[in-house]
PDB file of C-alpha atoms and ligand atoms in Angstrom:
ATOM      1  CA  MET A   1    -139.208   4.564 -34.443  1.00 42.00           C
ATOM      2  CA  PRO A   2    -136.547   0.905 -33.859  1.00 46.00           C
ATOM      3  CA  ASP A   3    -133.157   2.095 -36.563  1.00 64.00           C
ATOM      4  CA  LYS A   4    -133.839  -1.370 -37.869  1.00 72.00           C
ATOM      5  CA  TYR A   5    -135.895   1.408 -40.566  1.00 86.00           C
ATOM      6  CA  LYS A   6    -133.930   3.626 -42.551  1.00 93.00           C
ATOM      7  CA  PRO A   7    -135.014   6.423 -44.782  1.00 95.00           C
ATOM      8  CA  ALA A   8    -136.057   5.932 -48.087  1.00 97.00           C
ATOM      9  CA  VAL A   9    -136.996   7.568 -51.439  1.00 98.00           C
ATOM     10  CA  VAL A  10    -139.648   6.878 -53.675  1.00 98.00           C
ATOM     11  CA  LEU A  11    -138.209   7.074 -57.343  1.00 98.00           C
ATOM     12  CA  LYS A  12    -140.576   6.759 -59.707  1.00 97.00           C
ATOM     13  CA  ARG A  13    -144.288   4.920 -59.974  1.00 98.00           C
ATOM     14  CA  ARG A  14    -145.899   2.818 -63.051  1.00 97.00           C
ATOM     15  CA  GLU A  15    -148.815   2.010 -63.301  1.00 97.00           C
ATOM     16  CA  LEU A  16    -149.233  -1.602 -63.842  1.00 98.00           C
ATOM     17  CA  THR A  17    -153.456  -2.119 -64.361  1.00 96.00           C
ATOM     18  CA  ASP A  18    -156.416  -0.329 -62.904  1.00 94.00           C
ATOM     19  CA  HIS A  19    -156.012  -0.834 -59.339  1.00 93.00           C
ATOM     20  CA  ILE A  20    -151.538  -1.968 -59.161  1.00 96.00           C
ATOM     21  CA  SER A  21    -149.021   0.395 -59.594  1.00 97.00           C
ATOM     22  CA  GLU A  22    -145.471  -0.803 -59.120  1.00 98.00           C
ATOM     23  CA  ILE A  23    -143.346   1.524 -56.644  1.00 98.00           C
ATOM     24  CA  THR A  24    -139.788   2.074 -57.220  1.00 98.00           C
ATOM     25  CA  LEU A  25    -137.491   3.082 -53.979  1.00 98.00           C
ATOM     26  CA  GLY A  26    -134.046   3.776 -53.534  1.00 98.00           C
ATOM     27  CA  LEU A  27    -131.999   4.746 -49.958  1.00 98.00           C
ATOM     28  CA  ALA A  28    -132.580   8.387 -49.287  1.00 97.00           C
ATOM     29  CA  ASP A  29    -129.025   8.740 -49.110  1.00 97.00           C
ATOM     30  CA  ASP A  30    -128.296   7.197 -53.004  1.00 96.00           C
ATOM     31  CA  SER A  31    -126.204   4.230 -51.918  1.00 96.00           C
ATOM     32  CA  PRO A  32    -127.751   1.129 -53.712  1.00 96.00           C
ATOM     33  CA  LEU A  33    -130.327  -1.136 -52.253  1.00 97.00           C
ATOM     34  CA  PRO A  34    -128.881  -5.772 -52.068  1.00 95.00           C
ATOM     35  CA  ALA A  35    -130.172  -7.880 -53.717  1.00 93.00           C
ATOM     36  CA  SER A  36    -132.625 -10.201 -52.086  1.00 92.00           C
ATOM     37  CA  ARG A  37    -133.493 -13.296 -52.392  1.00 93.00           C
ATOM     38  CA  ALA A  38    -137.018 -14.649 -54.389  1.00 95.00           C
ATOM     39  CA  GLY A  39    -139.993 -14.009 -52.200  1.00 94.00           C
ATOM     40  CA  ALA A  40    -138.343 -11.464 -49.658  1.00 94.00           C
ATOM     41  CA  HIS A  41    -140.902  -8.589 -48.318  1.00 92.00           C
ATOM     42  CA  VAL A  42    -139.392  -5.359 -46.998  1.00 92.00           C
ATOM     43  CA  GLU A  43    -141.867  -3.523 -44.410  1.00 85.00           C
ATOM     44  CA  LEU A  44    -141.980  -0.448 -44.867  1.00 89.00           C
ATOM     45  CA  ARG A  45    -143.570   2.596 -42.889  1.00 86.00           C
ATOM     46  CA  PHE A  46    -145.007   5.437 -44.650  1.00 89.00           C
ATOM     47  CA  GLY A  47    -147.771   7.769 -43.961  1.00 85.00           C
ATOM     48  CA  GLY A  48    -146.187  11.387 -42.977  1.00 76.00           C
ATOM     49  CA  ASN A  49    -143.175  11.606 -40.152  1.00 70.00           C
ATOM     50  CA  ASP A  50    -144.545   9.158 -37.229  1.00 64.00           C
ATOM     51  CA  GLY A  51    -145.087   6.776 -39.960  1.00 67.00           C
ATOM     52  CA  ARG A  52    -148.420   5.881 -39.214  1.00 70.00           C
ATOM     53  CA  PHE A  53    -149.063   2.612 -42.134  1.00 77.00           C
ATOM     54  CA  LEU A  54    -146.721   0.156 -41.056  1.00 75.00           C
ATOM     55  CA  ARG A  55    -147.491  -2.302 -44.526  1.00 81.00           C
ATOM     56  CA  HIS A  56    -145.622  -5.777 -46.339  1.00 84.00           C
ATOM     57  CA  TYR A  57    -144.757  -5.279 -49.445  1.00 92.00           C
ATOM     58  CA  SER A  58    -143.138  -8.372 -51.752  1.00 95.00           C
ATOM     59  CA  LEU A  59    -139.666  -7.364 -53.534  1.00 97.00           C
ATOM     60  CA  ILE A  60    -140.351  -7.923 -56.837  1.00 96.00           C
ATOM     61  CA  GLY A  61    -136.316  -7.745 -57.677  1.00 94.00           C
ATOM     62  CA  PRO A  62    -135.776  -7.358 -62.029  1.00 94.00           C
ATOM     63  CA  LEU A  63    -138.697  -8.525 -64.144  1.00 93.00           C
ATOM     64  CA  ASP A  64    -136.587 -10.746 -67.441  1.00 88.00           C
ATOM     65  CA  LEU A  65    -133.459 -12.627 -67.852  1.00 87.00           C
ATOM     66  CA  THR A  66    -131.254  -9.594 -68.775  1.00 84.00           C
ATOM     67  CA  SER A  67    -131.088  -7.278 -65.973  1.00 75.00           C
ATOM     68  CA  THR A  68    -128.108  -8.270 -63.724  1.00 72.00           C
ATOM     69  CA  HIS A  69    -128.506  -6.601 -59.828  1.00 79.00           C
ATOM     70  CA  GLU A  70    -130.885  -3.040 -59.512  1.00 91.00           C
ATOM     71  CA  PRO A  71    -128.970  -0.808 -57.024  1.00 94.00           C
ATOM     72  CA  PHE A  72    -133.279  -0.461 -56.044  1.00 97.00           C
ATOM     73  CA  TRP A  73    -136.486  -2.227 -54.868  1.00 97.00           C
ATOM     74  CA  ARG A  74    -140.020  -2.391 -56.890  1.00 97.00           C
ATOM     75  CA  ILE A  75    -143.045  -3.367 -54.820  1.00 97.00           C
ATOM     76  CA  ALA A  76    -146.407  -3.422 -56.788  1.00 97.00           C
ATOM     77  CA  VAL A  77    -149.769  -2.540 -54.568  1.00 94.00           C
ATOM     78  CA  GLN A  78    -152.469  -2.860 -54.902  1.00 91.00           C
ATOM     79  CA  ARG A  79    -155.428  -0.169 -54.146  1.00 87.00           C
ATOM     80  CA  GLU A  80    -158.072  -1.749 -51.439  1.00 71.00           C
ATOM     81  CA  ASN A  81    -160.416  -0.178 -49.377  1.00 59.00           C
ATOM     82  CA  ARG A  82    -161.067   3.786 -48.225  1.00 54.00           C
ATOM     83  CA  ARG A  83    -159.203   4.587 -45.699  1.00 55.00           C
ATOM     84  CA  ARG A  84    -156.293   2.117 -46.009  1.00 65.00           C
ATOM     85  CA  GLY A  85    -152.496   2.317 -47.122  1.00 78.00           C
ATOM     86  CA  SER A  86    -152.372   1.001 -50.116  1.00 84.00           C
ATOM     87  CA  ASP A  87    -155.451   3.872 -50.581  1.00 86.00           C
ATOM     88  CA  TYR A  88    -153.463   6.168 -48.908  1.00 88.00           C
ATOM     89  CA  ILE A  89    -150.385   5.214 -52.072  1.00 93.00           C
ATOM     90  CA  HIS A  90    -152.021   5.527 -54.782  1.00 94.00           C
ATOM     91  CA  ARG A  91    -153.111   8.724 -53.450  1.00 93.00           C
ATOM     92  CA  HIS A  92    -150.105   9.558 -52.016  1.00 94.00           C
ATOM     93  CA  PHE A  93    -146.898   7.936 -53.643  1.00 96.00           C
ATOM     94  CA  ARG A  94    -145.401   9.644 -55.949  1.00 97.00           C
ATOM     95  CA  ALA A  95    -141.385  10.417 -56.949  1.00 97.00           C
ATOM     96  CA  GLY A  96    -139.576  11.925 -54.175  1.00 97.00           C
ATOM     97  CA  THR A  97    -142.206  10.739 -51.852  1.00 96.00           C
ATOM     98  CA  ASN A  98    -140.453   9.569 -47.884  1.00 95.00           C
ATOM     99  CA  VAL A  99    -140.722   6.272 -46.994  1.00 95.00           C
ATOM    100  CA  LEU A 100    -139.010   3.988 -44.363  1.00 92.00           C
ATOM    101  CA  ILE A 101    -138.313   0.505 -44.761  1.00 94.00           C
ATOM    102  CA  SER A 102    -136.700  -2.241 -43.050  1.00 88.00           C
ATOM    103  CA  PRO A 103    -133.874  -5.195 -44.673  1.00 92.00           C
ATOM    104  CA  ALA A 104    -135.009  -7.638 -46.906  1.00 93.00           C
ATOM    105  CA  LEU A 105    -136.448 -10.134 -44.876  1.00 85.00           C
ATOM    106  CA  SER A 106    -137.228 -13.577 -45.544  1.00 85.00           C
ATOM    107  CA  PRO A 107    -139.755 -16.166 -44.553  1.00 79.00           C
ATOM    108  CA  PHE A 108    -140.973 -17.676 -47.835  1.00 88.00           C
ATOM    109  CA  ARG A 109    -138.099 -18.984 -50.120  1.00 91.00           C
ATOM    110  CA  LEU A 110    -137.793 -21.673 -52.243  1.00 94.00           C
ATOM    111  CA  THR A 111    -136.273 -24.302 -51.243  1.00 89.00           C
ATOM    112  CA  SER A 112    -131.909 -24.811 -51.346  1.00 87.00           C
ATOM    113  CA  ASP A 113    -132.701 -28.523 -52.764  1.00 85.00           C
ATOM    114  CA  ASP A 114    -133.267 -27.339 -56.223  1.00 84.00           C
ATOM    115  CA  GLY A 115    -136.301 -30.346 -56.361  1.00 92.00           C
ATOM    116  CA  PRO A 116    -139.088 -29.566 -59.410  1.00 96.00           C
ATOM    117  CA  ALA A 117    -141.245 -26.101 -57.489  1.00 97.00           C
ATOM    118  CA  LEU A 118    -145.136 -25.490 -58.552  1.00 98.00           C
ATOM    119  CA  LEU A 119    -145.258 -22.051 -58.522  1.00 98.00           C
ATOM    120  CA  ILE A 120    -149.417 -20.999 -57.602  1.00 98.00           C
ATOM    121  CA  ALA A 121    -149.785 -16.698 -58.058  1.00 97.00           C
ATOM    122  CA  GLY A 122    -153.569 -15.357 -56.615  1.00 95.00           C
ATOM    123  CA  GLY A 123    -153.849 -11.372 -57.902  1.00 94.00           C
ATOM    124  CA  ILE A 124    -151.374  -9.700 -56.091  1.00 93.00           C
ATOM    125  CA  GLY A 125    -150.088 -12.512 -55.084  1.00 95.00           C
ATOM    126  CA  ILE A 126    -147.370 -12.509 -58.287  1.00 97.00           C
ATOM    127  CA  THR A 127    -145.277 -10.263 -56.544  1.00 97.00           C
ATOM    128  CA  ALA A 128    -144.237 -13.023 -54.112  1.00 96.00           C
ATOM    129  CA  ILE A 129    -144.128 -15.282 -56.730  1.00 97.00           C
ATOM    130  CA  LEU A 130    -142.584 -13.612 -60.019  1.00 97.00           C
ATOM    131  CA  PRO A 131    -138.949 -13.970 -58.565  1.00 97.00           C
ATOM    132  CA  MET A 132    -139.739 -17.261 -57.774  1.00 97.00           C
ATOM    133  CA  LEU A 133    -140.287 -18.120 -61.979  1.00 97.00           C
ATOM    134  CA  ARG A 134    -137.229 -15.938 -62.669  1.00 96.00           C
ATOM    135  CA  SER A 135    -135.124 -17.496 -60.101  1.00 95.00           C
ATOM    136  CA  CYS A 136    -136.143 -21.201 -61.137  1.00 96.00           C
ATOM    137  CA  VAL A 137    -135.901 -20.493 -64.729  1.00 96.00           C
ATOM    138  CA  MET A 138    -132.112 -18.506 -64.641  1.00 94.00           C
ATOM    139  CA  ARG A 139    -130.974 -22.338 -62.506  1.00 93.00           C
ATOM    140  CA  ARG A 140    -132.267 -24.701 -65.070  1.00 94.00           C
ATOM    141  CA  ARG A 141    -134.799 -25.892 -62.019  1.00 95.00           C
ATOM    142  CA  ASP A 142    -137.645 -27.722 -63.003  1.00 96.00           C
ATOM    143  CA  VAL A 143    -140.756 -25.738 -62.724  1.00 97.00           C
ATOM    144  CA  HIS A 144    -144.256 -24.875 -63.423  1.00 98.00           C
ATOM    145  CA  MET A 145    -146.849 -21.621 -62.422  1.00 98.00           C
ATOM    146  CA  LEU A 146    -150.380 -21.049 -62.097  1.00 98.00           C
ATOM    147  CA  TYR A 147    -151.203 -17.046 -62.475  1.00 98.00           C
ATOM    148  CA  VAL A 148    -154.725 -17.368 -61.134  1.00 97.00           C
ATOM    149  CA  GLY A 149    -157.214 -13.658 -61.225  1.00 95.00           C
ATOM    150  CA  ARG A 150    -160.346 -12.370 -61.955  1.00 91.00           C
ATOM    151  CA  SER A 151    -159.383 -11.109 -65.163  1.00 94.00           C
ATOM    152  CA  ARG A 152    -155.998 -11.150 -67.571  1.00 95.00           C
ATOM    153  CA  GLU A 153    -156.350  -7.169 -67.741  1.00 95.00           C
ATOM    154  CA  ALA A 154    -156.368  -6.746 -63.854  1.00 95.00           C
ATOM    155  CA  MET A 155    -153.547  -9.417 -63.905  1.00 97.00           C
ATOM    156  CA  ALA A 156    -150.001  -7.247 -63.872  1.00 98.00           C
ATOM    157  CA  TYR A 157    -147.028  -8.488 -64.905  1.00 98.00           C
ATOM    158  CA  VAL A 158    -148.803 -11.430 -67.062  1.00 98.00           C
ATOM    159  CA  GLU A 159    -146.304 -10.256 -69.845  1.00 97.00           C
ATOM    160  CA  GLU A 160    -143.454 -10.659 -67.711  1.00 97.00           C
ATOM    161  CA  ALA A 161    -144.513 -13.788 -66.206  1.00 98.00           C
ATOM    162  CA  GLU A 162    -144.816 -15.344 -69.610  1.00 97.00           C
ATOM    163  CA  ALA A 163    -141.752 -14.135 -70.917  1.00 97.00           C
ATOM    164  CA  LEU A 164    -139.727 -15.334 -68.575  1.00 96.00           C
ATOM    165  CA  GLY A 165    -141.626 -18.443 -67.959  1.00 97.00           C
ATOM    166  CA  GLY A 166    -142.735 -19.679 -71.262  1.00 96.00           C
ATOM    167  CA  ASP A 167    -144.614 -22.493 -71.822  1.00 96.00           C
ATOM    168  CA  ALA A 168    -143.957 -23.758 -68.093  1.00 97.00           C
ATOM    169  CA  VAL A 169    -146.274 -20.480 -67.211  1.00 98.00           C
ATOM    170  CA  THR A 170    -150.359 -21.118 -67.491  1.00 97.00           C
ATOM    171  CA  VAL A 171    -152.534 -17.965 -66.678  1.00 97.00           C
ATOM    172  CA  HIS A 172    -156.346 -19.249 -65.489  1.00 96.00           C
ATOM    173  CA  ASP A 173    -157.975 -15.408 -65.778  1.00 95.00           C
ATOM    174  CA  ALA A 174    -161.509 -17.025 -63.673  1.00 91.00           C
ATOM    175  CA  THR A 175    -164.336 -14.694 -65.989  1.00 89.00           C
ATOM    176  CA  ALA A 176    -163.000 -16.028 -68.586  1.00 89.00           C
ATOM    177  CA  LEU A 177    -162.502 -19.727 -67.916  1.00 88.00           C
ATOM    178  CA  GLY A 178    -165.229 -19.824 -66.066  1.00 82.00           C
ATOM    179  CA  GLY A 179    -164.505 -20.071 -61.799  1.00 85.00           C
ATOM    180  CA  ARG A 180    -161.594 -21.757 -59.824  1.00 89.00           C
ATOM    181  CA  PRO A 181    -159.536 -23.568 -61.322  1.00 95.00           C
ATOM    182  CA  ASP A 182    -158.870 -27.612 -60.691  1.00 96.00           C
ATOM    183  CA  LEU A 183    -156.157 -27.484 -57.794  1.00 97.00           C
ATOM    184  CA  ASP A 184    -155.970 -31.842 -57.148  1.00 97.00           C
ATOM    185  CA  ALA A 185    -155.173 -32.754 -60.815  1.00 97.00           C
ATOM    186  CA  LEU A 186    -152.728 -29.532 -61.069  1.00 97.00           C
ATOM    187  CA  LEU A 187    -151.475 -31.313 -58.163  1.00 98.00           C
ATOM    188  CA  ALA A 188    -151.594 -34.748 -59.242  1.00 97.00           C
ATOM    189  CA  GLN A 189    -149.767 -33.886 -62.068  1.00 96.00           C
ATOM    190  CA  GLN A 190    -146.764 -32.740 -60.481  1.00 96.00           C
ATOM    191  CA  PRO A 191    -143.334 -34.879 -60.749  1.00 93.00           C
ATOM    192  CA  THR A 192    -143.041 -36.729 -57.249  1.00 89.00           C
ATOM    193  CA  ASN A 193    -141.190 -34.683 -54.568  1.00 92.00           C
ATOM    194  CA  THR A 194    -142.093 -31.623 -55.485  1.00 96.00           C
ATOM    195  CA  THR A 195    -143.084 -28.356 -53.257  1.00 96.00           C
ATOM    196  CA  ALA A 196    -146.193 -25.936 -54.535  1.00 97.00           C
ATOM    197  CA  TYR A 197    -144.630 -22.137 -53.261  1.00 97.00           C
ATOM    198  CA  VAL A 198    -148.596 -20.147 -52.566  1.00 95.00           C
ATOM    199  CA  CYS A 199    -149.321 -16.793 -52.657  1.00 94.00           C
ATOM    200  CA  GLY A 200    -152.089 -15.173 -52.440  1.00 89.00           C
ATOM    201  CA  PRO A 201    -155.600 -15.192 -50.903  1.00 82.00           C
ATOM    202  CA  PRO A 202    -156.402 -17.104 -47.988  1.00 73.00           C
ATOM    203  CA  ALA A 203    -158.833 -18.977 -50.206  1.00 80.00           C
ATOM    204  CA  LEU A 204    -156.599 -20.301 -52.272  1.00 90.00           C
ATOM    205  CA  ILE A 205    -153.991 -21.303 -50.079  1.00 87.00           C
ATOM    206  CA  ASP A 206    -156.489 -23.107 -48.277  1.00 83.00           C
ATOM    207  CA  GLY A 207    -157.609 -24.915 -51.043  1.00 91.00           C
ATOM    208  CA  THR A 208    -154.311 -25.458 -52.321  1.00 94.00           C
ATOM    209  CA  ARG A 209    -153.289 -27.158 -49.167  1.00 90.00           C
ATOM    210  CA  GLN A 210    -156.294 -29.142 -49.208  1.00 92.00           C
ATOM    211  CA  ALA A 211    -155.806 -30.457 -52.098  1.00 96.00           C
ATOM    212  CA  ALA A 212    -151.574 -31.220 -50.708  1.00 96.00           C
ATOM    213  CA  GLN A 213    -153.558 -33.257 -47.879  1.00 94.00           C
ATOM    214  CA  ARG A 214    -156.109 -35.137 -50.677  1.00 96.00           C
ATOM    215  CA  LEU A 215    -153.039 -36.141 -52.404  1.00 96.00           C
ATOM    216  CA  GLY A 216    -150.975 -37.899 -49.472  1.00 96.00           C
ATOM    217  CA  TRP A 217    -148.316 -35.122 -49.253  1.00 95.00           C
ATOM    218  CA  ALA A 218    -146.297 -34.195 -46.727  1.00 93.00           C
ATOM    219  CA  PRO A 219    -147.425 -30.390 -45.535  1.00 88.00           C
ATOM    220  CA  GLU A 220    -143.685 -29.382 -45.102  1.00 89.00           C
ATOM    221  CA  ARG A 221    -144.459 -29.792 -49.387  1.00 94.00           C
ATOM    222  CA  VAL A 222    -146.409 -26.868 -49.707  1.00 94.00           C
ATOM    223  CA  ARG A 223    -145.590 -23.571 -48.488  1.00 93.00           C
ATOM    224  CA  HIS A 224    -147.122 -20.059 -48.819  1.00 87.00           C
ATOM    225  CA  GLU A 225    -147.192 -16.076 -48.558  1.00 80.00           C
ATOM    226  CA  ILE A 226    -150.206 -14.411 -46.856  1.00 68.00           C
ATOM    227  CA  PHE A 227    -151.317 -10.889 -48.426  1.00 57.00           C
ATOM    228  CA  ASN A 228    -154.738  -9.242 -46.196  1.00 53.00           C
ATOM    229  CA  ALA A 229    -154.759 -10.945 -43.996  1.00 61.00           C
ATOM    230  CA  ALA A 230    -155.115  -8.593 -41.576  1.00 68.00           C
ATOM    231  CA  HIS A 231    -157.370  -6.026 -43.043  1.00 65.00           C
ATOM    232  CA  LYS A 232    -161.347  -7.004 -44.964  1.00 64.00           C
ATOM    233  CA  ALA A 233    -163.977  -4.515 -46.806  1.00 55.00           C
ATOM    234  CA  GLU A 234    -166.585  -4.866 -44.019  1.00 67.00           C
ATOM    235  CA  ASP A 235    -164.058  -3.994 -40.822  1.00 77.00           C
ATOM    236  CA  HIS A 236    -165.687  -1.879 -38.051  1.00 87.00           C
ATOM    237  CA  ALA A 237    -164.328   1.245 -36.200  1.00 91.00           C
ATOM    238  CA  VAL A 238    -163.361  -0.757 -32.879  1.00 96.00           C
ATOM    239  CA  THR A 239    -162.384  -0.218 -29.348  1.00 97.00           C
ATOM    240  CA  VAL A 240    -159.166  -1.628 -26.853  1.00 97.00           C
ATOM    241  CA  GLN A 241    -159.478  -1.398 -24.266  1.00 97.00           C
ATOM    242  CA  THR A 242    -156.104  -2.138 -21.707  1.00 96.00           C
ATOM    243  CA  ARG A 243    -155.749  -3.062 -17.554  1.00 94.00           C
ATOM    244  CA  SER A 244    -155.709   0.471 -17.202  1.00 94.00           C
ATOM    245  CA  GLY A 245    -158.894   1.316 -18.219  1.00 94.00           C
ATOM    246  CA  THR A 246    -157.104   2.969 -21.320  1.00 95.00           C
ATOM    247  CA  GLN A 247    -160.402   3.007 -24.696  1.00 96.00           C
ATOM    248  CA  ILE A 248    -158.019   3.605 -28.106  1.00 96.00           C
ATOM    249  CA  PRO A 249    -159.890   3.983 -30.505  1.00 95.00           C
ATOM    250  CA  VAL A 250    -159.097   1.497 -33.503  1.00 93.00           C
ATOM    251  CA  SER A 251    -159.746   2.346 -37.128  1.00 84.00           C
ATOM    252  CA  PRO A 252    -161.234  -0.396 -40.541  1.00 74.00           C
ATOM    253  CA  GLY A 253    -157.649   0.913 -41.708  1.00 67.00           C
ATOM    254  CA  HIS A 254    -155.261  -0.517 -38.763  1.00 80.00           C
ATOM    255  CA  THR A 255    -155.058  -3.616 -36.987  1.00 87.00           C
ATOM    256  CA  LEU A 256    -154.788  -3.433 -32.563  1.00 94.00           C
ATOM    257  CA  LEU A 257    -151.112  -4.340 -32.911  1.00 92.00           C
ATOM    258  CA  GLU A 258    -151.153  -0.694 -34.648  1.00 85.00           C
ATOM    259  CA  ALA A 259    -153.134   1.090 -33.011  1.00 90.00           C
ATOM    260  CA  LEU A 260    -152.188  -0.017 -29.747  1.00 93.00           C
ATOM    261  CA  GLU A 261    -148.377   1.237 -30.909  1.00 88.00           C
ATOM    262  CA  ALA A 262    -149.318   3.707 -31.807  1.00 86.00           C
ATOM    263  CA  ALA A 263    -150.900   4.758 -28.323  1.00 91.00           C
ATOM    264  CA  GLY A 264    -147.878   3.425 -26.179  1.00 91.00           C
ATOM    265  CA  ALA A 265    -148.524   0.460 -25.217  1.00 91.00           C
ATOM    266  CA  GLU A 266    -146.388  -2.514 -24.544  1.00 90.00           C
ATOM    267  CA  THR A 267    -146.900  -4.926 -27.248  1.00 91.00           C
ATOM    268  CA  PHE A 268    -144.722  -7.683 -28.917  1.00 87.00           C
ATOM    269  CA  SER A 269    -144.414  -8.499 -32.853  1.00 80.00           C
ATOM    270  CA  ASP A 270    -142.725 -10.732 -35.911  1.00 71.00           C
ATOM    271  CA  CYS A 271    -144.467 -11.802 -38.282  1.00 69.00           C
ATOM    272  CA  ARG A 272    -147.292  -8.864 -38.772  1.00 76.00           C
ATOM    273  CA  ARG A 273    -149.415 -11.523 -40.435  1.00 77.00           C
ATOM    274  CA  GLY A 274    -150.220 -13.805 -38.539  1.00 83.00           C
ATOM    275  CA  GLU A 275    -148.313 -16.946 -37.804  1.00 74.00           C
ATOM    276  CA  CYS A 276    -145.582 -16.788 -35.524  1.00 74.00           C
ATOM    277  CA  GLY A 277    -147.970 -15.821 -32.046  1.00 85.00           C
ATOM    278  CA  LEU A 278    -146.200 -13.477 -31.246  1.00 88.00           C
ATOM    279  CA  CYS A 279    -148.626 -10.736 -30.415  1.00 93.00           C
ATOM    280  CA  ILE A 280    -151.162 -13.610 -28.582  1.00 95.00           C
ATOM    281  CA  THR A 281    -152.572 -11.967 -26.224  1.00 97.00           C
ATOM    282  CA  PRO A 282    -155.206 -12.714 -24.268  1.00 97.00           C
ATOM    283  CA  VAL A 283    -158.535 -11.419 -24.485  1.00 97.00           C
ATOM    284  CA  SER A 284    -160.605 -10.318 -20.541  1.00 97.00           C
ATOM    285  CA  SER A 285    -163.619  -9.343 -22.170  1.00 97.00           C
ATOM    286  CA  VAL A 286    -165.427  -8.517 -25.724  1.00 96.00           C
ATOM    287  CA  ASP A 287    -168.677  -7.217 -27.002  1.00 93.00           C
ATOM    288  CA  THR A 288    -169.301  -9.896 -30.003  1.00 92.00           C
ATOM    289  CA  ASP A 289    -167.890 -12.272 -31.883  1.00 94.00           C
ATOM    290  CA  ILE A 290    -164.219 -12.453 -32.364  1.00 96.00           C
ATOM    291  CA  ASP A 291    -163.029 -12.680 -36.628  1.00 94.00           C
ATOM    292  CA  HIS A 292    -160.033 -15.215 -35.770  1.00 95.00           C
ATOM    293  CA  ARG A 293    -157.323 -14.554 -39.099  1.00 89.00           C
ATOM    294  CA  ASP A 294    -154.176 -15.241 -38.082  1.00 88.00           C
ATOM    295  CA  ARG A 295    -153.024 -19.228 -38.936  1.00 77.00           C
ATOM    296  CA  PHE A 296    -151.050 -19.381 -35.501  1.00 83.00           C
ATOM    297  CA  LEU A 297    -154.470 -20.568 -32.699  1.00 90.00           C
ATOM    298  CA  THR A 298    -155.900 -23.460 -32.943  1.00 91.00           C
ATOM    299  CA  PRO A 299    -159.746 -23.705 -33.554  1.00 89.00           C
ATOM    300  CA  ASP A 300    -161.123 -25.003 -29.996  1.00 93.00           C
ATOM    301  CA  GLN A 301    -158.501 -22.126 -30.071  1.00 95.00           C
ATOM    302  CA  LYS A 302    -160.184 -19.562 -31.731  1.00 95.00           C
ATOM    303  CA  ARG A 303    -163.620 -20.548 -30.874  1.00 95.00           C
ATOM    304  CA  SER A 304    -163.056 -19.465 -27.172  1.00 96.00           C
ATOM    305  CA  ASN A 305    -162.493 -16.423 -27.981  1.00 96.00           C
ATOM    306  CA  ARG A 306    -160.211 -15.766 -24.256  1.00 97.00           C
ATOM    307  CA  GLN A 307    -156.125 -14.898 -27.138  1.00 97.00           C
ATOM    308  CA  ILE A 308    -155.811 -12.594 -30.384  1.00 97.00           C
ATOM    309  CA  ALA A 309    -153.966 -11.549 -32.752  1.00 96.00           C
ATOM    310  CA  LEU A 310    -153.178  -8.566 -32.228  1.00 96.00           C
ATOM    311  CA  CYS A 311    -151.860  -7.870 -35.992  1.00 91.00           C
ATOM    312  CA  CYS A 312    -154.778  -9.290 -37.970  1.00 91.00           C
ATOM    313  CA  SER A 313    -157.761  -9.847 -35.321  1.00 95.00           C
ATOM    314  CA  ARG A 314    -159.732  -8.413 -34.229  1.00 95.00           C
ATOM    315  CA  PRO A 315    -164.036  -7.898 -33.210  1.00 96.00           C
ATOM    316  CA  ARG A 316    -166.108  -7.609 -35.326  1.00 94.00           C
ATOM    317  CA  SER A 317    -167.161  -4.015 -33.880  1.00 94.00           C
ATOM    318  CA  GLY A 318    -167.804  -2.931 -30.245  1.00 95.00           C
ATOM    319  CA  SER A 319    -164.857  -3.048 -27.302  1.00 97.00           C
ATOM    320  CA  ILE A 320    -162.357  -5.351 -26.866  1.00 97.00           C
ATOM    321  CA  ALA A 321    -161.251  -5.481 -23.352  1.00 97.00           C
ATOM    322  CA  LEU A 322    -157.491  -6.527 -23.490  1.00 97.00           C
ATOM    323  CA  ASP A 323    -154.965  -8.045 -20.781  1.00 95.00           C
ATOM    324  CA  ILE A 324    -152.101  -6.545 -21.421  1.00 93.00           C
TER     325      ILE A 324
HETATM  326  S1  FES B 401    -147.079 -10.952 -35.080  1.00 66.79           S
HETATM  327 FE1  FES B 401    -147.106 -12.712 -35.354  1.00 66.79          FE
HETATM  328  S2  FES B 401    -148.928 -13.686 -34.780  1.00 66.79           S
HETATM  329 FE2  FES B 401    -149.131 -11.649 -34.854  1.00 66.79          FE
END
């Protein structure tokens, strides 16, 4: 196991909604965990001694303005379909469960210029956006936040967000309000030089980027964090074949990258969420179309099916042969 991971333990678990649990983590040796930047995440390895699951979770930080530094890390996990890492967490995590944690990673962060911030959270994406709201409020930064969810009861940390941001927070309950928020109108209302920070499902991120493009925003004024790019409910078991002829089964709850790593194949990865391109691997042949879920390859490259991002993309079924 790479030594960037440290032994940690679940200190506490709290149910936030029917499908979302809050997990508090501390280091196994009782030493305090450092404060993390707003928007940072942790890589969590769990599922037995070999840490067979690896997942990224945002570090939520203190939930109000009065708490100072907390010596532990708080994450929230939404239960996805069966056989996935989140299902394992919901079924097995309790106080005392052993896990491995990476240092805090901060590719998604607030700009340092203190310009106006538009925060957009979709569903469990609130876990990255809530600490940004807290940071903006503490620094008296001009901020507005939109929190979109299926229904208010299914949304975690609604009260905390409203208590932190007051009138600056708009909650969009899609069931009560019927449908999606008008992102064009929202972006058009923002002061010039606003930077938007979006965390949630790909449709919300794409919708925000497209609205920004229509309004002439520079692309760098929309920053985003993706959740769950690697897994879909309709995923099938597939088989990866390496150059040596080794056949490696990949179950629906695992990525090709995880399966190859477990089999001892030499792979490269960094972001593990389809953004950096480090895991892109040549495809020798594939039975079916590939469901490309990365944001690195161009549309033409995706159509050709000659490369694949192992950390998140997979063939729709059958077998894929890789030049690896
Ligand atoms: S590890 Fe970054 S795109 Fe796959």
